[in-house]
C-alpha cells in the first residue's frame, strides 16, 4: 500500500481516476492493494468509471479512457473526417475493410471502419478498444510508441486470442521489424484466418494513427505485396493531410 484511502466517496473515485493518470494499466486487485481499500469498493468505483467512459477495460485490466484525458475528442472526430476519403479509396482498391486506429496510452482505439457491403457486419467497430499486442494495427501503434508504453504492455502475460498471437519475445522482434520496414503484416493473430496489413501515419516522427486493411488469409496469396503497397500509400496520403493541418491537433502527450 502506498496511499491512504480518501475519506469521502467523491474523493475515493477521484483518487482512483488520478491513479490511472500515472499507471498505464491495472487490475481491480492492484488498485485495491495500492489504496488499502476493499476490492468490492474498488470494483464498484472502477465499474462506474468504465461505464462512464473514463476507463477502458482490456483483458481483465483497466486503463484511462478518452473522457479522462485532458484533450477533447474533437480532434479524433476531425481526424475521422480527414481520413474518410483515404479509407474509402483504400477500401475500393483492396475490396476489403479499411480501418483507422489510434493509441490511447496502452490500448488501441478504433476510430473508423469503411467496409464493402460484401463483408457484412464486422466484429471490430468504431469506439472499440483492444490490446496493443495482437494484430497489424496494434503492432504499428506499439512499434512507434514510447519505450515506457512498450514495457508496460509486455510486462504482463499477453492474452492468447489465437494460436498465432505472439508471445513477449516474438512481439519485441516484430516491433523492431515494423520500425525497420515501416509496416506490419499479421496472420490470424487476433482473428483466425484473417490477414491484416497496417502502416503508421507519421508527423514530426510521431505516429498519429494507423491505417490498415484486412482480408481472408486463403484469398490473399500473390496480392499481399500489392495490399502492402496500397496500405502504405494510404498512410502517406493521410500523413500529407495531417501535415497540411499542422499536425498539432492530433499530437498527444506521450506516456
PDB file of C-alpha atoms in Angstrom:
ATOM      1  CA  UNK A   1       0.000   0.000   0.000  1.00  0.00           C
ATOM      2  CA  UNK A   2       1.377   3.432  -0.900  1.00  0.00           C
ATOM      3  CA  UNK A   3      -1.578   5.834  -0.411  1.00  0.00           C
ATOM      4  CA  UNK A   4      -4.131   6.190   2.382  1.00  0.00           C
ATOM      5  CA  UNK A   5      -7.702   5.784   1.116  1.00  0.00           C
ATOM      6  CA  UNK A   6      -9.589   9.110   0.830  1.00  0.00           C
ATOM      7  CA  UNK A   7     -12.326   9.640   3.404  1.00  0.00           C
ATOM      8  CA  UNK A   8     -15.292  10.564   1.181  1.00  0.00           C
ATOM      9  CA  UNK A   9     -16.824   8.624  -1.744  1.00  0.00           C
ATOM     10  CA  UNK A  10     -16.211  11.503  -4.153  1.00  0.00           C
ATOM     11  CA  UNK A  11     -12.547  11.762  -3.237  1.00  0.00           C
ATOM     12  CA  UNK A  12     -12.177   7.986  -3.428  1.00  0.00           C
ATOM     13  CA  UNK A  13     -13.457   7.977  -7.016  1.00  0.00           C
ATOM     14  CA  UNK A  14     -11.258  10.914  -7.976  1.00  0.00           C
ATOM     15  CA  UNK A  15      -8.211   9.308  -6.367  1.00  0.00           C
ATOM     16  CA  UNK A  16      -8.745   6.128  -8.379  1.00  0.00           C
ATOM     17  CA  UNK A  17      -9.094   8.148 -11.578  1.00  0.00           C
ATOM     18  CA  UNK A  18      -5.922  10.081 -10.698  1.00  0.00           C
ATOM     19  CA  UNK A  19      -4.126   6.769 -10.072  1.00  0.00           C
ATOM     20  CA  UNK A  20      -4.782   5.733 -13.677  1.00  0.00           C
ATOM     21  CA  UNK A  21      -3.260   9.007 -14.891  1.00  0.00           C
ATOM     22  CA  UNK A  22       0.153   7.691 -13.844  1.00  0.00           C
ATOM     23  CA  UNK A  23      -0.452   3.939 -14.119  1.00  0.00           C
ATOM     24  CA  UNK A  24      -0.982   2.804 -17.716  1.00  0.00           C
ATOM     25  CA  UNK A  25      -2.832  -0.374 -16.777  1.00  0.00           C
ATOM     26  CA  UNK A  26      -4.012  -2.037 -13.571  1.00  0.00           C
ATOM     27  CA  UNK A  27      -6.434  -4.640 -12.262  1.00  0.00           C
ATOM     28  CA  UNK A  28      -9.008  -4.062  -9.512  1.00  0.00           C
ATOM     29  CA  UNK A  29      -6.816  -6.069  -7.150  1.00  0.00           C
ATOM     30  CA  UNK A  30      -3.812  -3.839  -7.879  1.00  0.00           C
ATOM     31  CA  UNK A  31      -5.833  -0.662  -7.277  1.00  0.00           C
ATOM     32  CA  UNK A  32      -7.255  -2.064  -4.045  1.00  0.00           C
ATOM     33  CA  UNK A  33      -3.775  -3.025  -2.850  1.00  0.00           C
ATOM     34  CA  UNK A  34      -2.412   0.430  -3.715  1.00  0.00           C
ATOM     35  CA  UNK A  35      -5.027   2.268  -1.649  1.00  0.00           C
ATOM     36  CA  UNK A  36      -5.630  -0.379   1.009  1.00  0.00           C
ATOM     37  CA  UNK A  37      -9.334  -0.429   0.104  1.00  0.00           C
ATOM     38  CA  UNK A  38     -11.691  -3.430  -0.063  1.00  0.00           C
ATOM     39  CA  UNK A  39     -11.828  -4.988  -3.527  1.00  0.00           C
ATOM     40  CA  UNK A  40     -15.624  -4.744  -3.551  1.00  0.00           C
ATOM     41  CA  UNK A  41     -15.417  -0.980  -3.036  1.00  0.00           C
ATOM     42  CA  UNK A  42     -12.767  -0.507  -5.693  1.00  0.00           C
ATOM     43  CA  UNK A  43     -14.703  -2.692  -8.120  1.00  0.00           C
ATOM     44  CA  UNK A  44     -17.791  -0.520  -7.676  1.00  0.00           C
ATOM     45  CA  UNK A  45     -15.851   2.672  -8.445  1.00  0.00           C
ATOM     46  CA  UNK A  46     -13.914   1.155 -11.345  1.00  0.00           C
ATOM     47  CA  UNK A  47     -17.068  -0.267 -12.882  1.00  0.00           C
ATOM     48  CA  UNK A  48     -18.782   3.135 -12.714  1.00  0.00           C
ATOM     49  CA  UNK A  49     -15.762   4.842 -14.283  1.00  0.00           C
ATOM     50  CA  UNK A  50     -15.685   2.200 -17.030  1.00  0.00           C
ATOM     51  CA  UNK A  51     -19.406   2.537 -17.718  1.00  0.00           C
ATOM     52  CA  UNK A  52     -18.989   6.310 -17.947  1.00  0.00           C
ATOM     53  CA  UNK A  53     -16.173   6.056 -20.480  1.00  0.00           C
ATOM     54  CA  UNK A  54     -13.462   7.259 -18.092  1.00  0.00           C
ATOM     55  CA  UNK A  55     -11.684   3.892 -18.139  1.00  0.00           C
ATOM     56  CA  UNK A  56     -11.178   1.202 -20.756  1.00  0.00           C
ATOM     57  CA  UNK A  57     -11.267  -2.497 -19.876  1.00  0.00           C
ATOM     58  CA  UNK A  58      -8.970  -4.878 -21.737  1.00  0.00           C
ATOM     59  CA  UNK A  59      -8.284  -8.497 -20.799  1.00  0.00           C
ATOM     60  CA  UNK A  60      -9.310  -8.022 -17.174  1.00  0.00           C
ATOM     61  CA  UNK A  61      -7.286  -4.832 -16.607  1.00  0.00           C
ATOM     62  CA  UNK A  62      -8.222  -1.158 -16.855  1.00  0.00           C
ATOM     63  CA  UNK A  63      -6.605   1.951 -18.331  1.00  0.00           C
ATOM     64  CA  UNK A  64      -7.590   5.578 -18.846  1.00  0.00           C
ATOM     65  CA  UNK A  65     -10.426   6.178 -21.285  1.00  0.00           C
ATOM     66  CA  UNK A  66     -10.954   9.099 -23.630  1.00  0.00           C
ATOM     67  CA  UNK A  67     -13.164  11.062 -21.221  1.00  0.00           C
ATOM     68  CA  UNK A  68     -10.458  11.139 -18.563  1.00  0.00           C
ATOM     69  CA  UNK A  69      -7.932  12.755 -20.877  1.00  0.00           C
ATOM     70  CA  UNK A  70      -7.437  16.495 -20.901  1.00  0.00           C
ATOM     71  CA  UNK A  71      -7.645  16.870 -24.652  1.00  0.00           C
ATOM     72  CA  UNK A  72     -11.021  16.927 -26.401  1.00  0.00           C
ATOM     73  CA  UNK A  73     -12.277  14.092 -28.522  1.00  0.00           C
ATOM     74  CA  UNK A  74     -12.971  16.744 -31.158  1.00  0.00           C
ATOM     75  CA  UNK A  75      -9.520  16.122 -32.611  1.00  0.00           C
ATOM     76  CA  UNK A  76     -10.457  12.474 -33.138  1.00  0.00           C
ATOM     77  CA  UNK A  77     -13.604  13.465 -34.997  1.00  0.00           C
ATOM     78  CA  UNK A  78     -11.577  15.848 -37.136  1.00  0.00           C
ATOM     79  CA  UNK A  79      -9.143  13.049 -37.923  1.00  0.00           C
ATOM     80  CA  UNK A  80     -12.027  10.761 -38.922  1.00  0.00           C
ATOM     81  CA  UNK A  81     -13.357  13.421 -41.276  1.00  0.00           C
ATOM     82  CA  UNK A  82      -9.977  13.975 -42.895  1.00  0.00           C
ATOM     83  CA  UNK A  83      -9.262  10.245 -43.132  1.00  0.00           C
ATOM     84  CA  UNK A  84     -12.613   9.114 -44.521  1.00  0.00           C
ATOM     85  CA  UNK A  85     -11.774   9.763 -48.227  1.00  0.00           C
ATOM     86  CA  UNK A  86      -8.445   7.960 -47.778  1.00  0.00           C
ATOM     87  CA  UNK A  87     -10.163   4.978 -46.165  1.00  0.00           C
ATOM     88  CA  UNK A  88     -12.801   4.912 -48.874  1.00  0.00           C
ATOM     89  CA  UNK A  89     -10.122   4.833 -51.572  1.00  0.00           C
ATOM     90  CA  UNK A  90      -8.279   2.064 -49.711  1.00  0.00           C
ATOM     91  CA  UNK A  91     -11.466   0.027 -49.411  1.00  0.00           C
ATOM     92  CA  UNK A  92     -12.102   0.382 -53.142  1.00  0.00           C
ATOM     93  CA  UNK A  93      -8.509  -0.543 -54.010  1.00  0.00           C
ATOM     94  CA  UNK A  94      -8.354  -3.646 -51.802  1.00  0.00           C
ATOM     95  CA  UNK A  95     -12.038  -4.620 -51.904  1.00  0.00           C
ATOM     96  CA  UNK A  96     -11.745  -5.123 -48.164  1.00  0.00           C
ATOM     97  CA  UNK A  97     -12.387  -3.187 -44.958  1.00  0.00           C
ATOM     98  CA  UNK A  98     -10.196  -0.137 -44.282  1.00  0.00           C
ATOM     99  CA  UNK A  99      -9.634   0.862 -40.667  1.00  0.00           C
ATOM    100  CA  UNK A 100      -8.348   3.885 -38.756  1.00  0.00           C
ATOM    101  CA  UNK A 101      -6.939   3.366 -35.263  1.00  0.00           C
ATOM    102  CA  UNK A 102      -5.108   5.407 -32.636  1.00  0.00           C
ATOM    103  CA  UNK A 103      -3.208   4.590 -29.484  1.00  0.00           C
ATOM    104  CA  UNK A 104      -4.692   5.819 -26.217  1.00  0.00           C
ATOM    105  CA  UNK A 105      -1.821   5.266 -23.797  1.00  0.00           C
ATOM    106  CA  UNK A 106      -1.584   1.459 -23.621  1.00  0.00           C
ATOM    107  CA  UNK A 107      -4.649   0.425 -25.677  1.00  0.00           C
ATOM    108  CA  UNK A 108      -5.789   0.667 -29.285  1.00  0.00           C
ATOM    109  CA  UNK A 109      -8.936   2.654 -30.082  1.00  0.00           C
ATOM    110  CA  UNK A 110     -10.719   2.132 -33.402  1.00  0.00           C
ATOM    111  CA  UNK A 111     -11.888   5.470 -34.814  1.00  0.00           C
ATOM    112  CA  UNK A 112     -13.417   4.451 -38.132  1.00  0.00           C
ATOM    113  CA  UNK A 113     -14.114   1.477 -40.404  1.00  0.00           C
ATOM    114  CA  UNK A 114     -15.073   1.698 -44.083  1.00  0.00           C
ATOM    115  CA  UNK A 115     -16.130  -1.702 -45.325  1.00  0.00           C
ATOM    116  CA  UNK A 116     -17.544  -3.077 -48.589  1.00  0.00           C
ATOM    117  CA  UNK A 117     -21.118  -4.438 -48.338  1.00  0.00           C
ATOM    118  CA  UNK A 118     -19.886  -7.902 -49.297  1.00  0.00           C
ATOM    119  CA  UNK A 119     -18.156  -8.240 -45.922  1.00  0.00           C
ATOM    120  CA  UNK A 120     -21.293  -7.782 -43.855  1.00  0.00           C
ATOM    121  CA  UNK A 121     -21.085  -6.737 -40.171  1.00  0.00           C
ATOM    122  CA  UNK A 122     -17.574  -6.642 -38.693  1.00  0.00           C
ATOM    123  CA  UNK A 123     -16.645  -7.564 -35.162  1.00  0.00           C
ATOM    124  CA  UNK A 124     -14.349  -4.509 -34.980  1.00  0.00           C
ATOM    125  CA  UNK A 125     -16.289  -1.241 -34.756  1.00  0.00           C
ATOM    126  CA  UNK A 126     -15.586   2.467 -34.162  1.00  0.00           C
ATOM    127  CA  UNK A 127     -15.205   3.130 -30.461  1.00  0.00           C
ATOM    128  CA  UNK A 128     -13.983  -0.382 -29.738  1.00  0.00           C
ATOM    129  CA  UNK A 129     -10.730  -0.859 -27.838  1.00  0.00           C
ATOM    130  CA  UNK A 130      -8.275  -3.751 -27.844  1.00  0.00           C
ATOM    131  CA  UNK A 131      -4.839  -4.704 -26.604  1.00  0.00           C
ATOM    132  CA  UNK A 132      -1.714  -3.445 -28.331  1.00  0.00           C
ATOM    133  CA  UNK A 133      -0.032  -6.818 -28.720  1.00  0.00           C
ATOM    134  CA  UNK A 134      -2.064  -8.570 -31.425  1.00  0.00           C
ATOM    135  CA  UNK A 135      -2.895  -7.574 -34.981  1.00  0.00           C
ATOM    136  CA  UNK A 136      -1.212  -5.370 -37.564  1.00  0.00           C
ATOM    137  CA  UNK A 137      -2.699  -2.052 -36.408  1.00  0.00           C
ATOM    138  CA  UNK A 138      -1.802  -2.750 -32.787  1.00  0.00           C
ATOM    139  CA  UNK A 139       1.772  -3.672 -33.655  1.00  0.00           C
ATOM    140  CA  UNK A 140       2.220  -0.498 -35.724  1.00  0.00           C
ATOM    141  CA  UNK A 141       0.914   1.709 -32.913  1.00  0.00           C
ATOM    142  CA  UNK A 142       3.044  -0.076 -30.318  1.00  0.00           C
ATOM    143  CA  UNK A 143       6.162  -0.077 -32.505  1.00  0.00           C
ATOM    144  CA  UNK A 144       6.129   3.722 -32.675  1.00  0.00           C
ATOM    145  CA  UNK A 145       5.093   4.254 -29.050  1.00  0.00           C
ATOM    146  CA  UNK A 146       7.477   5.398 -26.297  1.00  0.00           C
ATOM    147  CA  UNK A 147       9.590   2.704 -24.677  1.00  0.00           C
ATOM    148  CA  UNK A 148       7.640   3.050 -21.432  1.00  0.00           C
ATOM    149  CA  UNK A 149       4.431   2.030 -23.214  1.00  0.00           C
ATOM    150  CA  UNK A 150       6.135  -0.984 -24.794  1.00  0.00           C
ATOM    151  CA  UNK A 151       7.484  -2.000 -21.394  1.00  0.00           C
ATOM    152  CA  UNK A 152       4.031  -1.622 -19.824  1.00  0.00           C
ATOM    153  CA  UNK A 153       2.352  -3.783 -22.467  1.00  0.00           C
ATOM    154  CA  UNK A 154       4.991  -6.513 -22.333  1.00  0.00           C
ATOM    155  CA  UNK A 155       5.292  -6.538 -18.533  1.00  0.00           C
ATOM    156  CA  UNK A 156       2.159  -8.667 -18.245  1.00  0.00           C
ATOM    157  CA  UNK A 157       1.344 -12.077 -19.708  1.00  0.00           C
ATOM    158  CA  UNK A 158      -0.109 -11.468 -23.178  1.00  0.00           C
ATOM    159  CA  UNK A 159      -3.575 -12.841 -23.800  1.00  0.00           C
ATOM    160  CA  UNK A 160      -3.634 -15.520 -26.481  1.00  0.00           C
ATOM    161  CA  UNK A 161      -6.500 -14.686 -28.843  1.00  0.00           C
ATOM    162  CA  UNK A 162      -5.478 -17.400 -31.305  1.00  0.00           C
ATOM    163  CA  UNK A 163      -2.610 -19.857 -31.696  1.00  0.00           C
ATOM    164  CA  UNK A 164      -0.842 -17.163 -33.762  1.00  0.00           C
ATOM    165  CA  UNK A 165      -0.933 -14.443 -31.087  1.00  0.00           C
ATOM    166  CA  UNK A 166       2.716 -13.530 -30.361  1.00  0.00           C
ATOM    167  CA  UNK A 167       4.390 -14.005 -27.028  1.00  0.00           C
ATOM    168  CA  UNK A 168       6.564 -11.297 -25.484  1.00  0.00           C
ATOM    169  CA  UNK A 169       9.858 -12.225 -27.171  1.00  0.00           C
ATOM    170  CA  UNK A 170       8.153 -12.617 -30.555  1.00  0.00           C
ATOM    171  CA  UNK A 171       6.325  -9.330 -30.113  1.00  0.00           C
ATOM    172  CA  UNK A 172       9.502  -7.378 -29.399  1.00  0.00           C
ATOM    173  CA  UNK A 173      11.107  -8.864 -32.509  1.00  0.00           C
ATOM    174  CA  UNK A 174       8.092  -7.902 -34.585  1.00  0.00           C
ATOM    175  CA  UNK A 175       8.133  -4.336 -33.280  1.00  0.00           C
ATOM    176  CA  UNK A 176      11.732  -3.943 -34.417  1.00  0.00           C
ATOM    177  CA  UNK A 177      10.769  -5.303 -37.842  1.00  0.00           C
ATOM    178  CA  UNK A 178       7.834  -2.906 -38.088  1.00  0.00           C
ATOM    179  CA  UNK A 179      10.041   0.074 -37.277  1.00  0.00           C
ATOM    180  CA  UNK A 180      12.595  -1.075 -39.840  1.00  0.00           C
ATOM    181  CA  UNK A 181      10.146  -1.784 -42.681  1.00  0.00           C
ATOM    182  CA  UNK A 182       7.512   0.844 -41.940  1.00  0.00           C
ATOM    183  CA  UNK A 183       4.518  -1.507 -41.929  1.00  0.00           C
ATOM    184  CA  UNK A 184       3.115  -4.605 -40.215  1.00  0.00           C
ATOM    185  CA  UNK A 185       1.563  -7.812 -41.528  1.00  0.00           C
ATOM    186  CA  UNK A 186      -0.293 -10.155 -39.187  1.00  0.00           C
ATOM    187  CA  UNK A 187      -1.594 -13.647 -39.889  1.00  0.00           C
ATOM    188  CA  UNK A 188      -4.514 -14.631 -37.701  1.00  0.00           C
ATOM    189  CA  UNK A 189      -3.079 -13.069 -34.530  1.00  0.00           C
ATOM    190  CA  UNK A 190      -6.388 -11.559 -33.423  1.00  0.00           C
ATOM    191  CA  UNK A 191      -8.917 -13.462 -35.560  1.00  0.00           C
ATOM    192  CA  UNK A 192      -8.072 -16.831 -37.050  1.00  0.00           C
ATOM    193  CA  UNK A 193      -7.929 -16.871 -40.847  1.00  0.00           C
ATOM    194  CA  UNK A 194      -7.616 -13.095 -41.248  1.00  0.00           C
ATOM    195  CA  UNK A 195      -4.566 -11.274 -42.621  1.00  0.00           C
ATOM    196  CA  UNK A 196      -4.032  -7.675 -41.589  1.00  0.00           C
ATOM    197  CA  UNK A 197      -1.736  -5.051 -43.097  1.00  0.00           C
ATOM    198  CA  UNK A 198      -1.136  -1.725 -41.329  1.00  0.00           C
ATOM    199  CA  UNK A 199       1.091   1.318 -41.741  1.00  0.00           C
ATOM    200  CA  UNK A 200       1.746   4.312 -39.467  1.00  0.00           C
ATOM    201  CA  UNK A 201       0.669   7.849 -40.263  1.00  0.00           C
ATOM    202  CA  UNK A 202       3.699   9.864 -39.163  1.00  0.00           C
ATOM    203  CA  UNK A 203       4.078  13.563 -38.447  1.00  0.00           C
ATOM    204  CA  UNK A 204       7.242  15.039 -36.939  1.00  0.00           C
ATOM    205  CA  UNK A 205       8.422  11.462 -36.279  1.00  0.00           C
ATOM    206  CA  UNK A 206       5.363  10.727 -34.161  1.00  0.00           C
ATOM    207  CA  UNK A 207       2.739   8.138 -35.023  1.00  0.00           C
ATOM    208  CA  UNK A 208      -0.571   9.988 -35.222  1.00  0.00           C
ATOM    209  CA  UNK A 209      -2.606   6.898 -36.110  1.00  0.00           C
ATOM    210  CA  UNK A 210      -2.536   3.661 -38.080  1.00  0.00           C
ATOM    211  CA  UNK A 211      -4.261   2.822 -41.355  1.00  0.00           C
ATOM    212  CA  UNK A 212      -4.973  -0.818 -42.079  1.00  0.00           C
ATOM    213  CA  UNK A 213      -6.803  -3.302 -44.262  1.00  0.00           C
ATOM    214  CA  UNK A 214      -7.803  -6.910 -43.681  1.00  0.00           C
ATOM    215  CA  UNK A 215      -8.507  -9.865 -45.945  1.00  0.00           C
ATOM    216  CA  UNK A 216      -9.213 -13.606 -45.672  1.00  0.00           C
ATOM    217  CA  UNK A 217      -5.894 -15.414 -45.408  1.00  0.00           C
ATOM    218  CA  UNK A 218      -6.808 -18.007 -48.023  1.00  0.00           C
ATOM    219  CA  UNK A 219      -7.635 -15.275 -50.545  1.00  0.00           C
ATOM    220  CA  UNK A 220      -4.558 -13.057 -50.242  1.00  0.00           C
ATOM    221  CA  UNK A 221      -1.809 -15.083 -51.885  1.00  0.00           C
ATOM    222  CA  UNK A 222       0.059 -13.097 -54.513  1.00  0.00           C
ATOM    223  CA  UNK A 223      -1.997  -9.987 -53.689  1.00  0.00           C
ATOM    224  CA  UNK A 224      -0.191  -9.427 -50.398  1.00  0.00           C
ATOM    225  CA  UNK A 225       2.602  -7.255 -51.826  1.00  0.00           C
ATOM    226  CA  UNK A 226       0.019  -5.164 -53.667  1.00  0.00           C
ATOM    227  CA  UNK A 227      -2.024  -4.832 -50.495  1.00  0.00           C
ATOM    228  CA  UNK A 228       1.025  -3.679 -48.550  1.00  0.00           C
ATOM    229  CA  UNK A 229       1.701  -1.008 -51.163  1.00  0.00           C
ATOM    230  CA  UNK A 230      -1.922   0.162 -51.104  1.00  0.00           C
ATOM    231  CA  UNK A 231      -1.969   0.484 -47.320  1.00  0.00           C
ATOM    232  CA  UNK A 232       1.349   2.333 -47.252  1.00  0.00           C
ATOM    233  CA  UNK A 233       0.144   4.685 -49.995  1.00  0.00           C
ATOM    234  CA  UNK A 234      -2.993   5.401 -47.963  1.00  0.00           C
ATOM    235  CA  UNK A 235      -0.929   6.120 -44.839  1.00  0.00           C
ATOM    236  CA  UNK A 236       1.292   8.522 -46.775  1.00  0.00           C
ATOM    237  CA  UNK A 237      -1.756  10.259 -48.264  1.00  0.00           C
ATOM    238  CA  UNK A 238      -3.257  10.754 -44.813  1.00  0.00           C
ATOM    239  CA  UNK A 239       0.098  11.943 -43.442  1.00  0.00           C
ATOM    240  CA  UNK A 240       0.089  14.654 -46.103  1.00  0.00           C
ATOM    241  CA  UNK A 241      -3.381  15.755 -44.979  1.00  0.00           C
ATOM    242  CA  UNK A 242      -2.274  15.786 -41.344  1.00  0.00           C
ATOM    243  CA  UNK A 243       0.761  17.896 -42.276  1.00  0.00           C
ATOM    244  CA  UNK A 244      -1.466  20.401 -44.103  1.00  0.00           C
ATOM    245  CA  UNK A 245      -3.401  20.826 -40.878  1.00  0.00           C
ATOM    246  CA  UNK A 246      -0.213  21.378 -38.918  1.00  0.00           C
ATOM    247  CA  UNK A 247      -0.421  18.053 -37.123  1.00  0.00           C
ATOM    248  CA  UNK A 248      -0.794  19.652 -33.695  1.00  0.00           C
ATOM    249  CA  UNK A 249      -4.460  18.727 -33.251  1.00  0.00           C
ATOM    250  CA  UNK A 250      -3.603  15.048 -33.235  1.00  0.00           C
ATOM    251  CA  UNK A 251      -0.444  15.010 -31.128  1.00  0.00           C
ATOM    252  CA  UNK A 252      -0.974  13.714 -27.620  1.00  0.00           C
ATOM    253  CA  UNK A 253       1.242  13.897 -24.574  1.00  0.00           C
ATOM    254  CA  UNK A 254       3.477  10.834 -24.724  1.00  0.00           C
ATOM    255  CA  UNK A 255       3.290   8.304 -21.928  1.00  0.00           C
TER     256      UNK A 255
END
